[in-house]
Amino acid sequence: MQNKILKFILWNLIFLVIYKISVAHENHHHGKEERKDAKNQGLILGKVNNSYLNNIKTIFERKCINCHGGQTGYPWYYKFPFAKGLIDSDVAEAKKHLDFSKGFPFKGHGTPKEDLEAISKVVSEGTMPPFRYWVLHWDHRINEAERKAILKWTSESLNEFSKEQKK
């Protein structure tokens, strides 16, 4: 009798475990959703990168890459100790925030969306390049047409990310 009760309990436990495993996700296929999200994210990044390559990259190469890129072209006054320390610190800080040398998405501390928001903010406010840089490098300030192009690109790109979030 005791054997039958033990078998009954054991079979019920086995059945319960199998049942729980089989319906644990209630027919949700999380892997498929994650792959779809990753694919959509990849499509958005590709679209934003194409727009960047066609419309913005040349502006960033002329105006921003000196501090936010792989190869820094140092000015003649870089050899002075005070200037050298200040420039090295500024360039390291700039690259930590955004590094444009590898294209979009940029290397930095934010997500692609956060990077676009940051670029839009500094371009709108006119805070890049910093005053102490552009006072000696007038040719590195962005003009009105470049400013509009960058703001258009960031706005359209952020809209792409927003559309995806609404789905």
CSV table of C-alpha atoms in Angstrom, one decimal:
chain,number,residue,atom,x,y,z
A,1,MET,CA,0.0,0.0,0.0
A,2,GLN,CA,2.8,2.4,0.9
A,3,ASN,CA,4.5,1.6,-2.3
A,4,LYS,CA,1.4,2.5,-4.3
A,5,ILE,CA,1.1,5.9,-2.6
A,6,LEU,CA,4.8,6.6,-3.2
A,7,LYS,CA,4.4,5.7,-6.9
A,8,PHE,CA,1.2,7.8,-7.2
A,9,ILE,CA,3.0,10.8,-5.6
A,10,LEU,CA,6.1,10.3,-7.8
A,11,TRP,CA,4.1,10.1,-11.0
A,12,ASN,CA,2.1,13.2,-10.1
A,13,LEU,CA,5.3,15.1,-9.4
A,14,ILE,CA,6.8,14.0,-12.7
A,15,PHE,CA,3.6,15.0,-14.5
A,16,LEU,CA,3.6,18.4,-12.8
A,17,VAL,CA,7.2,19.1,-13.7
A,18,ILE,CA,6.6,18.2,-17.3
A,19,TYR,CA,3.5,20.3,-17.4
A,20,LYS,CA,5.2,23.3,-15.9
A,21,ILE,CA,8.1,23.0,-18.3
A,22,SER,CA,5.8,22.7,-21.3
A,23,VAL,CA,3.7,25.8,-20.5
A,24,ALA,CA,6.3,27.9,-18.6
A,25,HIS,CA,6.3,30.5,-21.4
A,26,GLU,CA,2.6,30.3,-22.2
A,27,ASN,CA,3.4,30.0,-25.9
A,28,HIS,CA,5.6,33.1,-25.9
A,29,HIS,CA,8.6,32.6,-28.1
A,30,HIS,CA,11.0,35.1,-26.6
A,31,GLY,CA,13.9,34.1,-28.8
A,32,LYS,CA,12.0,35.0,-31.9
A,33,GLU,CA,10.9,38.3,-30.5
A,34,GLU,CA,14.5,39.1,-29.5
A,35,ARG,CA,15.8,38.2,-32.9
A,36,LYS,CA,13.1,40.3,-34.5
A,37,ASP,CA,14.0,43.3,-32.2
A,38,ALA,CA,17.7,42.8,-33.0
A,39,LYS,CA,17.0,42.6,-36.7
A,40,ASN,CA,14.8,45.8,-36.5
A,41,GLN,CA,17.5,47.5,-34.5
A,42,GLY,CA,20.1,46.5,-37.1
A,43,LEU,CA,17.9,47.9,-39.9
A,44,ILE,CA,17.5,51.2,-38.1
A,45,LEU,CA,21.2,51.5,-37.4
A,46,GLY,CA,21.9,50.7,-41.1
A,47,LYS,CA,19.5,53.3,-42.3
A,48,VAL,CA,20.9,55.9,-39.9
A,49,ASN,CA,24.4,55.0,-40.9
A,50,ASN,CA,23.6,55.3,-44.6
A,51,SER,CA,22.2,58.8,-44.0
A,52,TYR,CA,25.3,59.6,-41.9
A,53,LEU,CA,27.7,58.5,-44.6
A,54,ASN,CA,25.8,60.4,-47.3
A,55,ASN,CA,25.1,63.6,-45.5
A,56,ILE,CA,27.1,64.1,-42.3
A,57,LYS,CA,30.3,62.2,-42.3
A,58,THR,CA,32.2,64.9,-44.4
A,59,ILE,CA,31.0,67.6,-42.0
A,60,PHE,CA,32.3,65.6,-38.9
A,61,GLU,CA,35.6,64.9,-40.7
A,62,ARG,CA,36.2,68.6,-41.4
A,63,LYS,CA,34.9,70.0,-38.1
A,64,CYS,CA,34.8,67.4,-35.3
A,65,ILE,CA,37.2,64.5,-36.0
A,66,ASN,CA,40.3,66.3,-34.7
A,67,CYS,CA,39.0,65.8,-31.2
A,68,HIS,CA,36.4,63.1,-31.7
A,69,GLY,CA,38.4,60.8,-34.0
A,70,GLY,CA,41.3,58.4,-34.3
A,71,GLN,CA,44.0,60.7,-35.4
A,72,THR,CA,44.4,64.1,-33.8
A,73,GLY,CA,46.0,66.8,-35.8
A,74,TYR,CA,47.8,68.8,-33.1
A,75,PRO,CA,48.3,72.6,-33.6
A,76,TRP,CA,51.7,74.3,-33.6
A,77,TYR,CA,51.2,75.4,-29.9
A,78,TYR,CA,50.8,71.8,-28.7
A,79,LYS,CA,54.4,71.7,-27.8
A,80,PHE,CA,54.0,74.2,-25.0
A,81,PRO,CA,53.6,72.3,-21.6
A,82,PHE,CA,50.4,74.1,-20.5
A,83,ALA,CA,48.7,73.7,-23.9
A,84,LYS,CA,49.8,70.1,-24.3
A,85,GLY,CA,48.2,69.1,-21.0
A,86,LEU,CA,45.0,71.0,-21.8
A,87,ILE,CA,44.7,69.6,-25.3
A,88,ASP,CA,45.4,66.0,-24.2
A,89,SER,CA,42.8,66.3,-21.5
A,90,ASP,CA,40.2,67.8,-23.9
A,91,VAL,CA,40.8,65.2,-26.6
A,92,ALA,CA,40.6,62.3,-24.2
A,93,GLU,CA,37.4,63.6,-22.8
A,94,ALA,CA,36.0,64.2,-26.3
A,95,LYS,CA,36.7,60.6,-27.4
A,96,LYS,CA,35.3,59.2,-24.1
A,97,HIS,CA,32.0,60.9,-25.0
A,98,LEU,CA,31.9,60.3,-28.7
A,99,ASP,CA,34.5,58.8,-31.1
A,100,PHE,CA,33.5,59.3,-34.8
A,101,SER,CA,36.4,57.4,-36.2
A,102,LYS,CA,34.5,54.1,-36.8
A,103,GLY,CA,31.3,55.6,-38.2
A,104,PHE,CA,27.8,55.2,-36.9
A,105,PRO,CA,27.0,53.9,-34.3
A,106,PHE,CA,29.7,55.9,-32.7
A,107,LYS,CA,32.0,54.6,-30.0
A,108,GLY,CA,31.2,56.3,-26.7
A,109,HIS,CA,29.5,55.9,-23.4
A,110,GLY,CA,25.9,56.2,-24.7
A,111,THR,CA,23.5,54.2,-26.8
A,112,PRO,CA,23.1,55.3,-30.5
A,113,LYS,CA,19.9,57.1,-29.5
A,114,GLU,CA,21.6,58.9,-26.6
A,115,ASP,CA,24.5,59.9,-28.9
A,116,LEU,CA,22.1,61.4,-31.4
A,117,GLU,CA,20.3,63.3,-28.6
A,118,ALA,CA,23.6,64.6,-27.3
A,119,ILE,CA,24.8,65.7,-30.8
A,120,SER,CA,21.5,67.4,-31.4
A,121,LYS,CA,21.7,69.3,-28.1
A,122,VAL,CA,25.3,70.6,-28.5
A,123,VAL,CA,24.6,71.6,-32.1
A,124,SER,CA,21.4,73.4,-31.2
A,125,GLU,CA,23.1,75.1,-28.3
A,126,GLY,CA,26.2,75.9,-30.2
A,127,THR,CA,28.5,74.5,-27.5
A,128,MET,CA,30.6,72.4,-29.8
A,129,PRO,CA,33.4,73.1,-30.4
A,130,PRO,CA,34.1,74.6,-27.1
A,131,PHE,CA,34.9,78.4,-27.1
A,132,ARG,CA,38.6,78.0,-26.1
A,133,TYR,CA,39.0,75.7,-29.2
A,134,TRP,CA,37.2,77.6,-31.8
A,135,VAL,CA,38.7,81.0,-30.8
A,136,LEU,CA,42.0,79.7,-32.3
A,137,HIS,CA,40.4,77.4,-34.9
A,138,TRP,CA,37.7,79.4,-36.7
A,139,ASP,CA,37.5,76.9,-39.5
A,140,HIS,CA,36.3,74.2,-37.1
A,141,ARG,CA,33.0,76.0,-36.3
A,142,ILE,CA,30.0,74.6,-38.1
A,143,ASN,CA,28.2,77.1,-40.4
A,144,GLU,CA,24.4,77.4,-40.6
A,145,ALA,CA,24.0,75.0,-43.5
A,146,GLU,CA,26.0,72.4,-41.7
A,147,ARG,CA,24.1,73.0,-38.5
A,148,LYS,CA,20.8,72.5,-40.3
A,149,ALA,CA,22.0,69.3,-41.9
A,150,ILE,CA,23.2,67.8,-38.6
A,151,LEU,CA,20.0,68.8,-36.9
A,152,LYS,CA,17.9,67.3,-39.7
A,153,TRP,CA,19.9,64.1,-39.6
A,154,THR,CA,19.6,63.7,-35.8
A,155,SER,CA,15.9,64.5,-35.9
A,156,GLU,CA,15.2,62.0,-38.7
A,157,SER,CA,17.3,59.4,-37.0
A,158,LEU,CA,15.7,59.8,-33.7
A,159,ASN,CA,12.3,59.5,-35.4
A,160,GLU,CA,13.4,56.1,-36.8
A,161,PHE,CA,14.2,55.0,-33.2
A,162,SER,CA,10.8,56.4,-31.9
A,163,LYS,CA,8.9,54.6,-34.6
A,164,GLU,CA,10.5,51.3,-33.6
A,165,GLN,CA,9.6,51.8,-29.9
A,166,LYS,CA,6.0,52.4,-30.8
A,167,LYS,CA,5.7,49.0,-32.5
